[in-house]
mmCIF file of C-alpha atoms in Angstrom:
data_model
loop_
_atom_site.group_PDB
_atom_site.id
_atom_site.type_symbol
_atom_site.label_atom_id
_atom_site.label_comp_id
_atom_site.label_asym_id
_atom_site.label_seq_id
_atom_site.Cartn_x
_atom_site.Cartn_y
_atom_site.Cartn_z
ATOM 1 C CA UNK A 211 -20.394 18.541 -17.996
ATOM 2 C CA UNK A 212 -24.031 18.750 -18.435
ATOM 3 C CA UNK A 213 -24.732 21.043 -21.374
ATOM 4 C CA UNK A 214 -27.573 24.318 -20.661
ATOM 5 C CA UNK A 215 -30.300 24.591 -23.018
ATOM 6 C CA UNK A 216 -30.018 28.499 -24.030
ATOM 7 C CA UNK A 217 -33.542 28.751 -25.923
ATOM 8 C CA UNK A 218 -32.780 32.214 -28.118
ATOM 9 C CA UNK A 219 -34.840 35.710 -28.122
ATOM 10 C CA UNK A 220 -36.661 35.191 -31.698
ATOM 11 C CA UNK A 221 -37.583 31.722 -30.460
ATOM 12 C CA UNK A 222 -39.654 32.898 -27.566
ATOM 13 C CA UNK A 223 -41.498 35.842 -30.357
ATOM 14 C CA UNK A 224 -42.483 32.841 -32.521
ATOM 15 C CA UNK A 225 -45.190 31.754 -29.599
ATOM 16 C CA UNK A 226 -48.546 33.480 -29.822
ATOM 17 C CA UNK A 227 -48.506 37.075 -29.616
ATOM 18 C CA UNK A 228 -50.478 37.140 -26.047
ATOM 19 C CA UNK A 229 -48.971 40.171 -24.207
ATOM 20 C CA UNK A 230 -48.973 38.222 -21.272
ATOM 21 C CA UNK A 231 -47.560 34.898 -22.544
ATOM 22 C CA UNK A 232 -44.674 37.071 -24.049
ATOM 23 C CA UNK A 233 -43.386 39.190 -21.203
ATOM 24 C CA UNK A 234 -44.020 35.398 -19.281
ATOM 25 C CA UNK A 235 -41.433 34.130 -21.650
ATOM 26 C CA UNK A 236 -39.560 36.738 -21.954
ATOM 27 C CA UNK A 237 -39.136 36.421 -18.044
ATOM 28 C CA UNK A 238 -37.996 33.095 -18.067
ATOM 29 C CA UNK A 239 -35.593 33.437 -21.028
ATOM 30 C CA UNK A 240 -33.489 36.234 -18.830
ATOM 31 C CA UNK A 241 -33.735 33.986 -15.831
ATOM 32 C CA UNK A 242 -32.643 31.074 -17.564
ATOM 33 C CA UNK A 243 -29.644 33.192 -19.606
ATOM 34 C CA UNK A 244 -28.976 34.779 -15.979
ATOM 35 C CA UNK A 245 -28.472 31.565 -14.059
ATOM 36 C CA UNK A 246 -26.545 29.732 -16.789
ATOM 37 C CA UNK A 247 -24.317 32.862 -17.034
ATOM 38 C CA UNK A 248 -23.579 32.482 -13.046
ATOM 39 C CA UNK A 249 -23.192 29.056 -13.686
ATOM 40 C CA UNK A 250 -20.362 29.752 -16.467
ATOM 41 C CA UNK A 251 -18.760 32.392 -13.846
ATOM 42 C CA UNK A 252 -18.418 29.045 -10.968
ATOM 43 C CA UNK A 253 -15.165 28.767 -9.574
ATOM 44 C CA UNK A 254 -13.157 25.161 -9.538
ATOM 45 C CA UNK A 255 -13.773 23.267 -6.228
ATOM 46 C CA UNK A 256 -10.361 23.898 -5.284
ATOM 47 C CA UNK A 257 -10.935 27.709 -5.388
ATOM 48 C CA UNK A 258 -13.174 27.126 -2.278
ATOM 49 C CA UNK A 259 -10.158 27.538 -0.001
ATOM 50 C CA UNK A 260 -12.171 28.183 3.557
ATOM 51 C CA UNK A 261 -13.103 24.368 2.519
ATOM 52 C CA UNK A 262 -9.385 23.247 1.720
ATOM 53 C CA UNK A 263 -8.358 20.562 4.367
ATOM 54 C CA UNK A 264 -11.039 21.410 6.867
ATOM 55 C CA UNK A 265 -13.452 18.875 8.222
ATOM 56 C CA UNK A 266 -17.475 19.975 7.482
ATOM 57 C CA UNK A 267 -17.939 19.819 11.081
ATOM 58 C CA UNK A 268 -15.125 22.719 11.867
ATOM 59 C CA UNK A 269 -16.206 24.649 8.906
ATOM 60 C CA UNK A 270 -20.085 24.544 10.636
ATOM 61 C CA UNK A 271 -18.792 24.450 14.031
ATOM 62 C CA UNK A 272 -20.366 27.664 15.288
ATOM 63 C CA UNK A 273 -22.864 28.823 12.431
ATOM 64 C CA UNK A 274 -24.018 32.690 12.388
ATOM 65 C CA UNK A 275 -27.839 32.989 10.854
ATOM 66 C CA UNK A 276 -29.081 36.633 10.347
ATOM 67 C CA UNK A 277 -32.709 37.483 10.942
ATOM 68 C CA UNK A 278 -35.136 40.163 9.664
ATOM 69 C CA UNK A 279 -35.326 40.719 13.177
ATOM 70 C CA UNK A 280 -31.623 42.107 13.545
ATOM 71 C CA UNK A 281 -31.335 43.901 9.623
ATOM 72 C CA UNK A 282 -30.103 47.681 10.724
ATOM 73 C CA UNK A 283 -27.503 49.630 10.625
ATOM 74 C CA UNK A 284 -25.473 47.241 13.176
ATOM 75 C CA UNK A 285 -26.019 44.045 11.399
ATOM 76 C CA UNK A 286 -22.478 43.870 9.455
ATOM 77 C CA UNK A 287 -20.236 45.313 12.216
ATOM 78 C CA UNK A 288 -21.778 42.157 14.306
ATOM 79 C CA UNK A 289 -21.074 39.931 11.839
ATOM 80 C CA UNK A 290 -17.812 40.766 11.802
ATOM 81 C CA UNK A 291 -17.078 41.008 15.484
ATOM 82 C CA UNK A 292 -18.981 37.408 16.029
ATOM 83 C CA UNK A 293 -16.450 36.339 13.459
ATOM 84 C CA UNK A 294 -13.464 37.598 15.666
ATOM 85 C CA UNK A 295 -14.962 35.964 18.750
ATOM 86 C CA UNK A 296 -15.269 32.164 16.713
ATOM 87 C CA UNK A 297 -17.674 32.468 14.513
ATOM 88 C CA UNK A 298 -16.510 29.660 11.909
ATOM 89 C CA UNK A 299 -19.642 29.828 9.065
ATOM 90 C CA UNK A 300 -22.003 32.363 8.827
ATOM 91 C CA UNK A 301 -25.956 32.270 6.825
ATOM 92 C CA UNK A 302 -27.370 35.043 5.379
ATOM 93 C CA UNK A 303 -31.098 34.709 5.597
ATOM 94 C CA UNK A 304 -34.146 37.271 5.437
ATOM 95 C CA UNK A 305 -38.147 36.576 5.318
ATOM 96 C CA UNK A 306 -39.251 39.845 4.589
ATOM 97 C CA UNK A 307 -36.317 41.797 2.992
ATOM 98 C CA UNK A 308 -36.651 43.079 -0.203
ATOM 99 C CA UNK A 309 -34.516 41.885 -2.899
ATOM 100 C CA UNK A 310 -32.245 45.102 -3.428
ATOM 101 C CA UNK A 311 -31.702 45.530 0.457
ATOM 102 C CA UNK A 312 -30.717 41.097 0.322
ATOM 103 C CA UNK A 313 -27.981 41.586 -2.301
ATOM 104 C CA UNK A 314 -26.955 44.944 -0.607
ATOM 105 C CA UNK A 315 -26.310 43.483 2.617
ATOM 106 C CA UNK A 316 -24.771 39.925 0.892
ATOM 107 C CA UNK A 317 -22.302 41.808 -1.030
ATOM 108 C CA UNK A 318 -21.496 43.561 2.478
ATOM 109 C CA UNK A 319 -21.081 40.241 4.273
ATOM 110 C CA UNK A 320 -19.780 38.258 1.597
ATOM 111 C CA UNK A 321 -16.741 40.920 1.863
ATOM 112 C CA UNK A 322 -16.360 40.557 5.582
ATOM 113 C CA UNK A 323 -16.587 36.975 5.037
ATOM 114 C CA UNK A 324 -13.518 36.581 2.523
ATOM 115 C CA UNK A 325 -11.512 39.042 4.821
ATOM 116 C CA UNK A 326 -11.964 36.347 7.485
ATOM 117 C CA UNK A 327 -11.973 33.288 5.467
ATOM 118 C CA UNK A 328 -15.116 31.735 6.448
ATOM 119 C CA UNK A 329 -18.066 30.812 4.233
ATOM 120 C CA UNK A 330 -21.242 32.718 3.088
ATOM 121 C CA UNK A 331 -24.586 30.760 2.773
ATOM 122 C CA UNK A 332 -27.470 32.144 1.537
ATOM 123 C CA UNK A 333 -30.750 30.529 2.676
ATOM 124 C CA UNK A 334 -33.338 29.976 0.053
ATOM 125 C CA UNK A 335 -32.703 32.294 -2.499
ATOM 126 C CA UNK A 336 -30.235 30.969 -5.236
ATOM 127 C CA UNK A 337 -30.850 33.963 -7.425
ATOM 128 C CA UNK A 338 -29.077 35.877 -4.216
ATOM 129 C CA UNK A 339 -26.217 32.872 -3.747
ATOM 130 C CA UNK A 340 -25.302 33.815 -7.376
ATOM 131 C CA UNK A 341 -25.577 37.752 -7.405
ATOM 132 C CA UNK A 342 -23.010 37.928 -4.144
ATOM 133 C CA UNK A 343 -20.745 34.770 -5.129
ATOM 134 C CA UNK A 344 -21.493 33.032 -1.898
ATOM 135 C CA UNK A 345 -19.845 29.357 -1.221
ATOM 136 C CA UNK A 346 -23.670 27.857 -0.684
ATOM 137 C CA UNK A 347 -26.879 27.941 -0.737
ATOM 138 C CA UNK A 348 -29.162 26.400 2.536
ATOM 139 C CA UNK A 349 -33.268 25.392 1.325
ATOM 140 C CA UNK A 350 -35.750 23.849 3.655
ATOM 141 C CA UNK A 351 -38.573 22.153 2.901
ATOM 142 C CA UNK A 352 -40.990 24.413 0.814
ATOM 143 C CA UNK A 353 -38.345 26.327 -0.573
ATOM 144 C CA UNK A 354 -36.870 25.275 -3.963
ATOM 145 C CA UNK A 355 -36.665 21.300 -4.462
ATOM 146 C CA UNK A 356 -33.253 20.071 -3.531
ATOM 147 C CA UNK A 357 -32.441 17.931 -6.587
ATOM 148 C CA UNK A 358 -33.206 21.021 -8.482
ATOM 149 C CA UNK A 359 -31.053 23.066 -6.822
ATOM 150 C CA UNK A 360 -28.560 21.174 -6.561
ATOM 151 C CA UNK A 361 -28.308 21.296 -9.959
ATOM 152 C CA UNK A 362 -28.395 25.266 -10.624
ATOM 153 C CA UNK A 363 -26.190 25.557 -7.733
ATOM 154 C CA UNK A 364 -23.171 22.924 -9.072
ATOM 155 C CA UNK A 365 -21.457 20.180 -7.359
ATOM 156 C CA UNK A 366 -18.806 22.614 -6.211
ATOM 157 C CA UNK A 367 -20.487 24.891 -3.799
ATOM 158 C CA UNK A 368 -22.113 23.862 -0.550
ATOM 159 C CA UNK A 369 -25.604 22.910 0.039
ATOM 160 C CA UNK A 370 -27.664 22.818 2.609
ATOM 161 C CA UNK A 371 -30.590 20.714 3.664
ATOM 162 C CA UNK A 372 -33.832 21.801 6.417
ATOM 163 C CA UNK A 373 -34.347 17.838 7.840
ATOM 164 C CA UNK A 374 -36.560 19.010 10.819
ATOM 165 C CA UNK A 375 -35.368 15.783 12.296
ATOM 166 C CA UNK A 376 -36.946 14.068 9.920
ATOM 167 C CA UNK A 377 -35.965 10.561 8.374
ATOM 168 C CA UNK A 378 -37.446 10.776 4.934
ATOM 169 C CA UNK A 379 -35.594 14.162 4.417
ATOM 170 C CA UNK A 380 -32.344 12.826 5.442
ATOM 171 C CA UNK A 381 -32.510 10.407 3.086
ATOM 172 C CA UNK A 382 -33.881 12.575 0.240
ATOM 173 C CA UNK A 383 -30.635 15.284 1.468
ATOM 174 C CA UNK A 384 -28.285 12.396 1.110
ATOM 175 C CA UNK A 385 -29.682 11.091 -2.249
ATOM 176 C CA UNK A 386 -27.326 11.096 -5.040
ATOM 177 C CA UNK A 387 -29.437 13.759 -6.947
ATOM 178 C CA UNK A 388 -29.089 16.220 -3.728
ATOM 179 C CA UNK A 389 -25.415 15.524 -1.979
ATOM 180 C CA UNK A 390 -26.003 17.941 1.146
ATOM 181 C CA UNK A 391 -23.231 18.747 2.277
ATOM 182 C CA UNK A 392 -24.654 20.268 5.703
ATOM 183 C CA UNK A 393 -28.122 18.988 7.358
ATOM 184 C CA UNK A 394 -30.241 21.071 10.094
ATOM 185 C CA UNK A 395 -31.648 19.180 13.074
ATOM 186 C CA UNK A 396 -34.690 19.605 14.031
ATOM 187 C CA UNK A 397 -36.077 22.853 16.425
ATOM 188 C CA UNK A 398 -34.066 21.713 19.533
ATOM 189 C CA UNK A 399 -36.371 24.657 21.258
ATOM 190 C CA UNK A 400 -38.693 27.220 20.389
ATOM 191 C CA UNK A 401 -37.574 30.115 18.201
ATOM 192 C CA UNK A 402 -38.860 33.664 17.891
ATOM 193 C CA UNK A 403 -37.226 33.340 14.800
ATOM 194 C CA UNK A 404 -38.973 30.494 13.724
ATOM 195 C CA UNK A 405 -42.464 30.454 15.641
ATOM 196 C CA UNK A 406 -44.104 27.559 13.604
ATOM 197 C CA UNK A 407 -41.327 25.397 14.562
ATOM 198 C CA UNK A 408 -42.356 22.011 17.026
ATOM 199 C CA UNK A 409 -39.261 21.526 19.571
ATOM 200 C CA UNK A 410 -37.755 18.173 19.111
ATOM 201 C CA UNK A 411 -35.794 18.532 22.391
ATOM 202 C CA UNK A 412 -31.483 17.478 22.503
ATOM 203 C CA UNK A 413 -32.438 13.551 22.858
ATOM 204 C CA UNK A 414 -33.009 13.805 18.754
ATOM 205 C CA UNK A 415 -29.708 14.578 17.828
ATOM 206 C CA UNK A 416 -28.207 11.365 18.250
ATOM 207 C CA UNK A 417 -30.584 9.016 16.559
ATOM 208 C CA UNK A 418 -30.231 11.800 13.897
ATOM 209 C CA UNK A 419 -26.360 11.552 13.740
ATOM 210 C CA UNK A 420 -26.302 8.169 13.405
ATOM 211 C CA UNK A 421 -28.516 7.853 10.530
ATOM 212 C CA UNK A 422 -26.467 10.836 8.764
ATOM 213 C CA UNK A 423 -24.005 9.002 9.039
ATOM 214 C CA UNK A 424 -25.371 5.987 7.957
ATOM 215 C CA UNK A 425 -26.909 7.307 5.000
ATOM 216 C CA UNK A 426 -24.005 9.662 4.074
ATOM 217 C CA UNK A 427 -21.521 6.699 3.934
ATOM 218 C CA UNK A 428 -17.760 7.614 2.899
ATOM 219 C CA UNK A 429 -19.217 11.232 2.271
ATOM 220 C CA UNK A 430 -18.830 13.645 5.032
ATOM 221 C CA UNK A 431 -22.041 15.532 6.104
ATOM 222 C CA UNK A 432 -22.264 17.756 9.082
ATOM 223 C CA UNK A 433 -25.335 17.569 11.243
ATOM 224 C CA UNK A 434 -25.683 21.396 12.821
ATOM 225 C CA UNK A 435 -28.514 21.478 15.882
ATOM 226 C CA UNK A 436 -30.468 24.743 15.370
ATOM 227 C CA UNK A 437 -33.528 26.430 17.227
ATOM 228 C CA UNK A 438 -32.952 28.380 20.249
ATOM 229 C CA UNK A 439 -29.753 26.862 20.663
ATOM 230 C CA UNK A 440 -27.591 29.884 23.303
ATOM 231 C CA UNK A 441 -24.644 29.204 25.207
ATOM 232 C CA UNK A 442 -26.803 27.122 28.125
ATOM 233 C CA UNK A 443 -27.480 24.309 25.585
ATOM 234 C CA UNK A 444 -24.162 24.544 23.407
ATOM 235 C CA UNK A 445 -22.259 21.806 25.092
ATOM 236 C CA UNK A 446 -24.877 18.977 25.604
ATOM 237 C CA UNK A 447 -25.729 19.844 21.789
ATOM 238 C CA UNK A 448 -22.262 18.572 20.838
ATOM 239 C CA UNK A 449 -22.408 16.166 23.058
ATOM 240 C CA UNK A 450 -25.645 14.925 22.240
ATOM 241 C CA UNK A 451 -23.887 14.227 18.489
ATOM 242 C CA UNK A 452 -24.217 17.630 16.648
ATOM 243 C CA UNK A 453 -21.381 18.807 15.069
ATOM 244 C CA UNK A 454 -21.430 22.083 15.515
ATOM 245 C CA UNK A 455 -24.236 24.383 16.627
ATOM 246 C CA UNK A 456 -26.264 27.250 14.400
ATOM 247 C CA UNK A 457 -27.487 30.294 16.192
ATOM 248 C CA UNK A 458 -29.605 33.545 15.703
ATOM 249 C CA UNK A 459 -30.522 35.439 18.697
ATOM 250 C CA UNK A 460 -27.527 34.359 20.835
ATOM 251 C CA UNK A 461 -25.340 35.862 18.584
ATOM 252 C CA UNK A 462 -27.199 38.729 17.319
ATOM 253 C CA UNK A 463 -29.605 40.098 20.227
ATOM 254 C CA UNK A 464 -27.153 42.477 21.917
ATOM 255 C CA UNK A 465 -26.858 46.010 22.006
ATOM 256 C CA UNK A 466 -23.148 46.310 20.273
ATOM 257 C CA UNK A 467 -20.891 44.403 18.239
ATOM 258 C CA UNK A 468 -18.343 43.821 21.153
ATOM 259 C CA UNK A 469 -20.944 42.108 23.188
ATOM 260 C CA UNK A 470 -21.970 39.702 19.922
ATOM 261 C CA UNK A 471 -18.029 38.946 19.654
ATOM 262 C CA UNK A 472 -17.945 38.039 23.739
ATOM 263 C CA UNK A 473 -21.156 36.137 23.034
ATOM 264 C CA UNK A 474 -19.461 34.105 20.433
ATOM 265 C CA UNK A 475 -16.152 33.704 22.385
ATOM 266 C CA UNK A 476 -18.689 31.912 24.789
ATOM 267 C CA UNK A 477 -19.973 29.713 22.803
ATOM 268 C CA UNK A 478 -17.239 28.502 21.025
ATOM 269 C CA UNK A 479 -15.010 28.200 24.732
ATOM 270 C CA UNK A 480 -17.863 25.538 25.084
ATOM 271 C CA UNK A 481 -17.893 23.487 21.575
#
């Protein structure tokens, strides 16, 4: 395994005695003894056991993503209903949250999530992955680079990759510094989640498959079509080559958790 470079306390005082340089240093000697110390904590693969003997494309087969937009007192107990109705992987991913209120609600989901036996992604924030224990982390394009984290992240736990439909990030996904594990399409249509998204339309997704594929060799990848995906375009999605479908609003814009567990009994009747 690759050793971790654990630079000590008095080694950081040595530099120059600049009060900012220090606390600088400081900073990035507890972030660097925090990560490595999450790292130690990893799991084996085999400890993964929502991934034992499943195909990618049934673990991402009907993919939960929370929203800023949906964070209240509601959020969980849809979660966990959406979960009952077919929900098979779920992402937990805020813009605007503060730190504190992400962890809170992670270490909330990540419980409902091991009840059920599905897996917990976090999207973007590794430091966030690590503090709840979740099986992956999701990063698009300007987020942190993907060989990088990768590497904070271990071989063992998922990853996934932002393509936007993309070729070049495919192939930088599927590089043997990166291994994604699970690759977005690009905006199939406009989001109110995601309002700077450009919709790439259903006809992408099979070009797209085939060059996952392609590029991903013996290595399995799933290929999930996101982007104002609802139970209208669920079928031709799969159809269209997607393996399984990722959804916000469908799932989430409803007045009670019942009616986000019918919505995902929907949606999975037509995967």
């Amino acid at each position: 395994p690759r050793s971790v470079f654990l630079p000590t306390r008095a080694a950081f005082r040595r530099q120059p005695a600049s009060c900012a340089y220090r606390t600088m240093a400081l900073t990035a000697f507890g972030r660097s003894r925090l990560l490595a110390a999450a790292a130690a904590k990893r799991p084996p693969a085999a400890a993964c056991r929502w991934a034992s003997g499943r195909a990618l494309k049934d673990v991402y087969r009907l993919y939960l993503v929370t929203d800023d937009a949906y964070l209240d007192d509601k959020l969980v107990d849809k979660v966990r209903a959406a979960i009952d109705g077919g929900v098979t992987a779920v992402q937990l991913r805020f813009k605007h949250a503060a730190t504190r209120e992400f962890v809170r609600v992670g270490e909330e989901l990540r419980r409902v999530t091991e009840a059920t036996g599905v897996p917990l992604i976090v999207d973007d924030r590794l430091d966030v992955a690590l503090a709840v224990d979740a099986d992956g982390l999701h990063v698009g394009g300007d987020d942190m680079p993907w060989h990088l984290a990768r590497r904070l992240l271990g071989p063992e736990k998922m990853l996934g990759c932002s393509t936007y439909g993309r070729a070049d990030l495919v192939r930088e996904a599927l590089s043997s510094e990166v291994k994604a594990d699970l690759l977005g399409s690009g905006a199939i249509f406009g989001s109110p989640t995601k309002q700077s998204s450009v919709p790439k339309g259903m006809a992408h997704l099979g070009p797209l498959k085939q060059l996952v594929d392609a590029e991903a060799g013996s290595r399995e990848v799933a290929l999930v079509a996101i982007g104002g995906v609802g139970l209208e375009a669920t079928a031709e999605c799969i159809r269209e080559g997607a393996d399984g479908i990722a959804a916000v609003s469908a799932l989430l814009a409803h007045d009670t958790p019942e009616a986000s567990r019918r919505a995902a009994a929907a949606m999975r009747e037509a995967i």
